[in-house]
Amino acid sequence: VLGFPPLVPADPGAPAGVYVRRDIPGGELALAYLPGPGLPEARTTGLGLLVTEFRGDLVPELIAKLTGGATAVESLTLDGERAVWIEGSEHFFFYRRPDGQTSERELRLAANVLLLEQGDTLVRLEGAFGFDRARRIAESLR
């Protein structure tokens, strides 16, 4: 169903729910995890972790222009891939779709978001945890 191989984090284990959208080029996968140890409940989603995956890549030159003053944005590299850590108030981000067009998506803010490229797939980790926890989850993607 998806136009990319899905990635599932080994940490924190099996998701409570798996959802697929087909109205996005290549599809979109969402993995929902309930709150628990190391995954505090996010006030906006009620989840401990929401992992979203779809085909695309980051447009780093636009990231800083789409966040307000109360939002901290850090561009970084994880395992040789581009990533962005976003912490603070509501924000938007642009990504490049597989057809080369730029698309704007609103992110639901659960507290913090780690966006990372994995080949031609963009993975979004959303939750009320800090960067170190997000990085451990990202490193466990298989």
PDB file of C-alpha atoms in Angstrom:
ATOM      1  CA  VAL A   1       0.000   0.000   0.000  1.00  0.00           C
ATOM      2  CA  LEU A   2       2.867   2.395   0.813  1.00  0.00           C
ATOM      3  CA  GLY A   3       5.342   3.707  -1.747  1.00  0.00           C
ATOM      4  CA  PHE A   4       8.230   3.228   0.698  1.00  0.00           C
ATOM      5  CA  PRO A   5       9.425   0.559   3.122  1.00  0.00           C
ATOM      6  CA  PRO A   6       7.921   1.408   6.524  1.00  0.00           C
ATOM      7  CA  LEU A   7      10.171   1.886   9.540  1.00  0.00           C
ATOM      8  CA  VAL A   8       9.082   0.833  13.012  1.00  0.00           C
ATOM      9  CA  PRO A   9      10.968   1.794  16.171  1.00  0.00           C
ATOM     10  CA  ALA A  10      12.122  -1.167  18.273  1.00  0.00           C
ATOM     11  CA  ASP A  11      11.965   1.263  21.205  1.00  0.00           C
ATOM     12  CA  PRO A  12       9.278   1.551  22.667  1.00  0.00           C
ATOM     13  CA  GLY A  13       7.911  -1.707  21.185  1.00  0.00           C
ATOM     14  CA  ALA A  14       4.677  -2.458  19.364  1.00  0.00           C
ATOM     15  CA  PRO A  15       2.310   0.451  18.631  1.00  0.00           C
ATOM     16  CA  ALA A  16      -1.240   0.522  19.981  1.00  0.00           C
ATOM     17  CA  GLY A  17      -2.540   1.558  16.557  1.00  0.00           C
ATOM     18  CA  VAL A  18      -1.412   1.563  12.919  1.00  0.00           C
ATOM     19  CA  TYR A  19      -3.046   3.883  10.370  1.00  0.00           C
ATOM     20  CA  VAL A  20      -2.491   4.385   6.638  1.00  0.00           C
ATOM     21  CA  ARG A  21      -3.572   7.337   4.492  1.00  0.00           C
ATOM     22  CA  ARG A  22      -3.708   6.838   0.742  1.00  0.00           C
ATOM     23  CA  ASP A  23      -4.552  10.423  -0.297  1.00  0.00           C
ATOM     24  CA  ILE A  24      -0.874  11.486  -0.106  1.00  0.00           C
ATOM     25  CA  PRO A  25       1.546  10.521  -2.931  1.00  0.00           C
ATOM     26  CA  GLY A  26       3.246   7.332  -1.740  1.00  0.00           C
ATOM     27  CA  GLY A  27       0.875   7.054   1.235  1.00  0.00           C
ATOM     28  CA  GLU A  28       1.374   7.979   4.866  1.00  0.00           C
ATOM     29  CA  LEU A  29       1.904   5.658   7.811  1.00  0.00           C
ATOM     30  CA  ALA A  30       1.037   6.650  11.390  1.00  0.00           C
ATOM     31  CA  LEU A  31       1.999   4.577  14.417  1.00  0.00           C
ATOM     32  CA  ALA A  32       0.290   5.516  17.705  1.00  0.00           C
ATOM     33  CA  TYR A  33       1.828   4.628  21.093  1.00  0.00           C
ATOM     34  CA  LEU A  34       0.050   4.976  24.422  1.00  0.00           C
ATOM     35  CA  PRO A  35       1.658   6.916  27.282  1.00  0.00           C
ATOM     36  CA  GLY A  36       3.914   4.885  29.536  1.00  0.00           C
ATOM     37  CA  PRO A  37       7.401   4.853  31.068  1.00  0.00           C
ATOM     38  CA  GLY A  38       9.555   7.305  29.115  1.00  0.00           C
ATOM     39  CA  LEU A  39       6.552   8.409  27.041  1.00  0.00           C
ATOM     40  CA  PRO A  40       4.569  11.031  28.967  1.00  0.00           C
ATOM     41  CA  GLU A  41       1.100  11.854  27.688  1.00  0.00           C
ATOM     42  CA  ALA A  42       1.059  14.719  25.193  1.00  0.00           C
ATOM     43  CA  ARG A  43      -1.762  17.130  25.955  1.00  0.00           C
ATOM     44  CA  THR A  44      -2.782  17.626  22.313  1.00  0.00           C
ATOM     45  CA  THR A  45      -2.873  13.998  21.175  1.00  0.00           C
ATOM     46  CA  GLY A  46      -3.305  12.042  24.399  1.00  0.00           C
ATOM     47  CA  LEU A  47      -0.532   9.752  23.109  1.00  0.00           C
ATOM     48  CA  GLY A  48       2.940   8.992  24.371  1.00  0.00           C
ATOM     49  CA  LEU A  49       4.385   8.914  20.843  1.00  0.00           C
ATOM     50  CA  LEU A  50       3.084   9.491  17.342  1.00  0.00           C
ATOM     51  CA  VAL A  51       5.331   8.325  14.495  1.00  0.00           C
ATOM     52  CA  THR A  52       4.354   9.558  11.022  1.00  0.00           C
ATOM     53  CA  GLU A  53       6.129   8.514   7.795  1.00  0.00           C
ATOM     54  CA  PHE A  54       5.703   9.631   4.203  1.00  0.00           C
ATOM     55  CA  ARG A  55       7.800  10.135   1.063  1.00  0.00           C
ATOM     56  CA  GLY A  56       9.628  13.427   0.911  1.00  0.00           C
ATOM     57  CA  ASP A  57      12.623  15.326   2.197  1.00  0.00           C
ATOM     58  CA  LEU A  58      13.284  18.364   4.334  1.00  0.00           C
ATOM     59  CA  VAL A  59      13.789  21.801   2.859  1.00  0.00           C
ATOM     60  CA  PRO A  60      16.297  23.079   5.449  1.00  0.00           C
ATOM     61  CA  GLU A  61      16.534  26.619   4.096  1.00  0.00           C
ATOM     62  CA  LEU A  62      12.851  27.185   4.946  1.00  0.00           C
ATOM     63  CA  ILE A  63      12.728  25.670   8.452  1.00  0.00           C
ATOM     64  CA  ALA A  64      13.686  28.759  10.465  1.00  0.00           C
ATOM     65  CA  LYS A  65      11.223  30.950   8.558  1.00  0.00           C
ATOM     66  CA  LEU A  66       8.239  28.870   9.657  1.00  0.00           C
ATOM     67  CA  THR A  67       8.609  28.994  13.419  1.00  0.00           C
ATOM     68  CA  GLY A  68       7.793  31.698  15.937  1.00  0.00           C
ATOM     69  CA  GLY A  69      10.063  33.207  18.573  1.00  0.00           C
ATOM     70  CA  ALA A  70       8.864  30.739  21.227  1.00  0.00           C
ATOM     71  CA  THR A  71      10.041  27.790  19.133  1.00  0.00           C
ATOM     72  CA  ALA A  72      13.585  26.429  19.194  1.00  0.00           C
ATOM     73  CA  VAL A  73      14.806  24.780  15.985  1.00  0.00           C
ATOM     74  CA  GLU A  74      18.021  22.813  15.672  1.00  0.00           C
ATOM     75  CA  SER A  75      19.246  21.327  12.390  1.00  0.00           C
ATOM     76  CA  LEU A  76      21.421  18.276  12.902  1.00  0.00           C
ATOM     77  CA  THR A  77      22.547  14.977  11.454  1.00  0.00           C
ATOM     78  CA  LEU A  78      21.535  11.575  12.833  1.00  0.00           C
ATOM     79  CA  ASP A  79      23.245   8.499  11.414  1.00  0.00           C
ATOM     80  CA  GLY A  80      24.359  10.531   8.391  1.00  0.00           C
ATOM     81  CA  GLU A  81      20.821  11.771   7.575  1.00  0.00           C
ATOM     82  CA  ARG A  82      19.426  15.301   7.886  1.00  0.00           C
ATOM     83  CA  ALA A  83      17.188  15.907  10.888  1.00  0.00           C
ATOM     84  CA  VAL A  84      15.510  18.815  12.663  1.00  0.00           C
ATOM     85  CA  TRP A  85      14.566  19.060  16.347  1.00  0.00           C
ATOM     86  CA  ILE A  86      11.644  21.446  16.954  1.00  0.00           C
ATOM     87  CA  GLU A  87      10.665  22.383  20.487  1.00  0.00           C
ATOM     88  CA  GLY A  88       8.151  24.987  21.620  1.00  0.00           C
ATOM     89  CA  SER A  89       5.031  26.564  20.150  1.00  0.00           C
ATOM     90  CA  GLU A  90       2.973  25.555  17.099  1.00  0.00           C
ATOM     91  CA  HIS A  91       4.824  25.497  13.815  1.00  0.00           C
ATOM     92  CA  PHE A  92       4.687  24.512  10.166  1.00  0.00           C
ATOM     93  CA  PHE A  93       7.272  22.861   7.977  1.00  0.00           C
ATOM     94  CA  PHE A  94       7.850  22.467   4.271  1.00  0.00           C
ATOM     95  CA  TYR A  95       8.984  19.271   2.692  1.00  0.00           C
ATOM     96  CA  ARG A  96       9.739  18.278  -0.874  1.00  0.00           C
ATOM     97  CA  ARG A  97       7.336  15.688  -2.301  1.00  0.00           C
ATOM     98  CA  PRO A  98       8.548  12.868  -4.562  1.00  0.00           C
ATOM     99  CA  ASP A  99       7.408  14.894  -7.614  1.00  0.00           C
ATOM    100  CA  GLY A 100       9.823  17.710  -6.626  1.00  0.00           C
ATOM    101  CA  GLN A 101       7.074  20.114  -5.530  1.00  0.00           C
ATOM    102  CA  THR A 102       7.247  21.765  -2.111  1.00  0.00           C
ATOM    103  CA  SER A 103       4.374  20.994   0.226  1.00  0.00           C
ATOM    104  CA  GLU A 104       3.352  22.745   3.446  1.00  0.00           C
ATOM    105  CA  ARG A 105       2.085  20.623   6.325  1.00  0.00           C
ATOM    106  CA  GLU A 106       0.798  21.689   9.673  1.00  0.00           C
ATOM    107  CA  LEU A 107       2.253  19.721  12.550  1.00  0.00           C
ATOM    108  CA  ARG A 108       0.160  19.021  15.573  1.00  0.00           C
ATOM    109  CA  LEU A 109       2.282  20.057  18.497  1.00  0.00           C
ATOM    110  CA  ALA A 110       2.501  17.508  21.270  1.00  0.00           C
ATOM    111  CA  ALA A 111       5.419  19.379  22.823  1.00  0.00           C
ATOM    112  CA  ASN A 112       8.391  18.413  20.666  1.00  0.00           C
ATOM    113  CA  VAL A 113       9.029  16.993  17.204  1.00  0.00           C
ATOM    114  CA  LEU A 114      12.027  15.265  15.649  1.00  0.00           C
ATOM    115  CA  LEU A 115      11.909  15.219  11.833  1.00  0.00           C
ATOM    116  CA  LEU A 116      14.423  13.020  10.100  1.00  0.00           C
ATOM    117  CA  GLU A 117      15.121  11.839   6.618  1.00  0.00           C
ATOM    118  CA  GLN A 118      15.555   8.122   6.087  1.00  0.00           C
ATOM    119  CA  GLY A 119      16.463   7.801   2.416  1.00  0.00           C
ATOM    120  CA  ASP A 120      13.480   9.169   0.488  1.00  0.00           C
ATOM    121  CA  THR A 121      11.178   8.856   3.504  1.00  0.00           C
ATOM    122  CA  LEU A 122      10.510  11.603   6.024  1.00  0.00           C
ATOM    123  CA  VAL A 123       9.869  10.345   9.574  1.00  0.00           C
ATOM    124  CA  ARG A 124       8.262  12.529  12.238  1.00  0.00           C
ATOM    125  CA  LEU A 125       8.473  11.620  15.937  1.00  0.00           C
ATOM    126  CA  GLU A 126       6.074  13.643  18.057  1.00  0.00           C
ATOM    127  CA  GLY A 127       5.742  13.560  21.830  1.00  0.00           C
ATOM    128  CA  ALA A 128       6.109  15.284  25.184  1.00  0.00           C
ATOM    129  CA  PHE A 129       9.641  13.931  25.695  1.00  0.00           C
ATOM    130  CA  GLY A 130      13.047  15.528  25.284  1.00  0.00           C
ATOM    131  CA  PHE A 131      15.628  15.287  22.530  1.00  0.00           C
ATOM    132  CA  ASP A 132      17.614  12.437  24.114  1.00  0.00           C
ATOM    133  CA  ARG A 133      14.508  10.219  24.212  1.00  0.00           C
ATOM    134  CA  ALA A 134      13.565  11.187  20.652  1.00  0.00           C
ATOM    135  CA  ARG A 135      17.085  10.350  19.461  1.00  0.00           C
ATOM    136  CA  ARG A 136      16.952   6.895  21.116  1.00  0.00           C
ATOM    137  CA  ILE A 137      13.630   6.190  19.404  1.00  0.00           C
ATOM    138  CA  ALA A 138      15.028   7.383  16.055  1.00  0.00           C
ATOM    139  CA  GLU A 139      18.117   5.205  16.450  1.00  0.00           C
ATOM    140  CA  SER A 140      15.879   2.148  16.958  1.00  0.00           C
ATOM    141  CA  LEU A 141      14.004   2.566  13.630  1.00  0.00           C
ATOM    142  CA  ARG A 142      14.172  -0.668  11.609  1.00  0.00           C
TER     143      ARG A 142
END
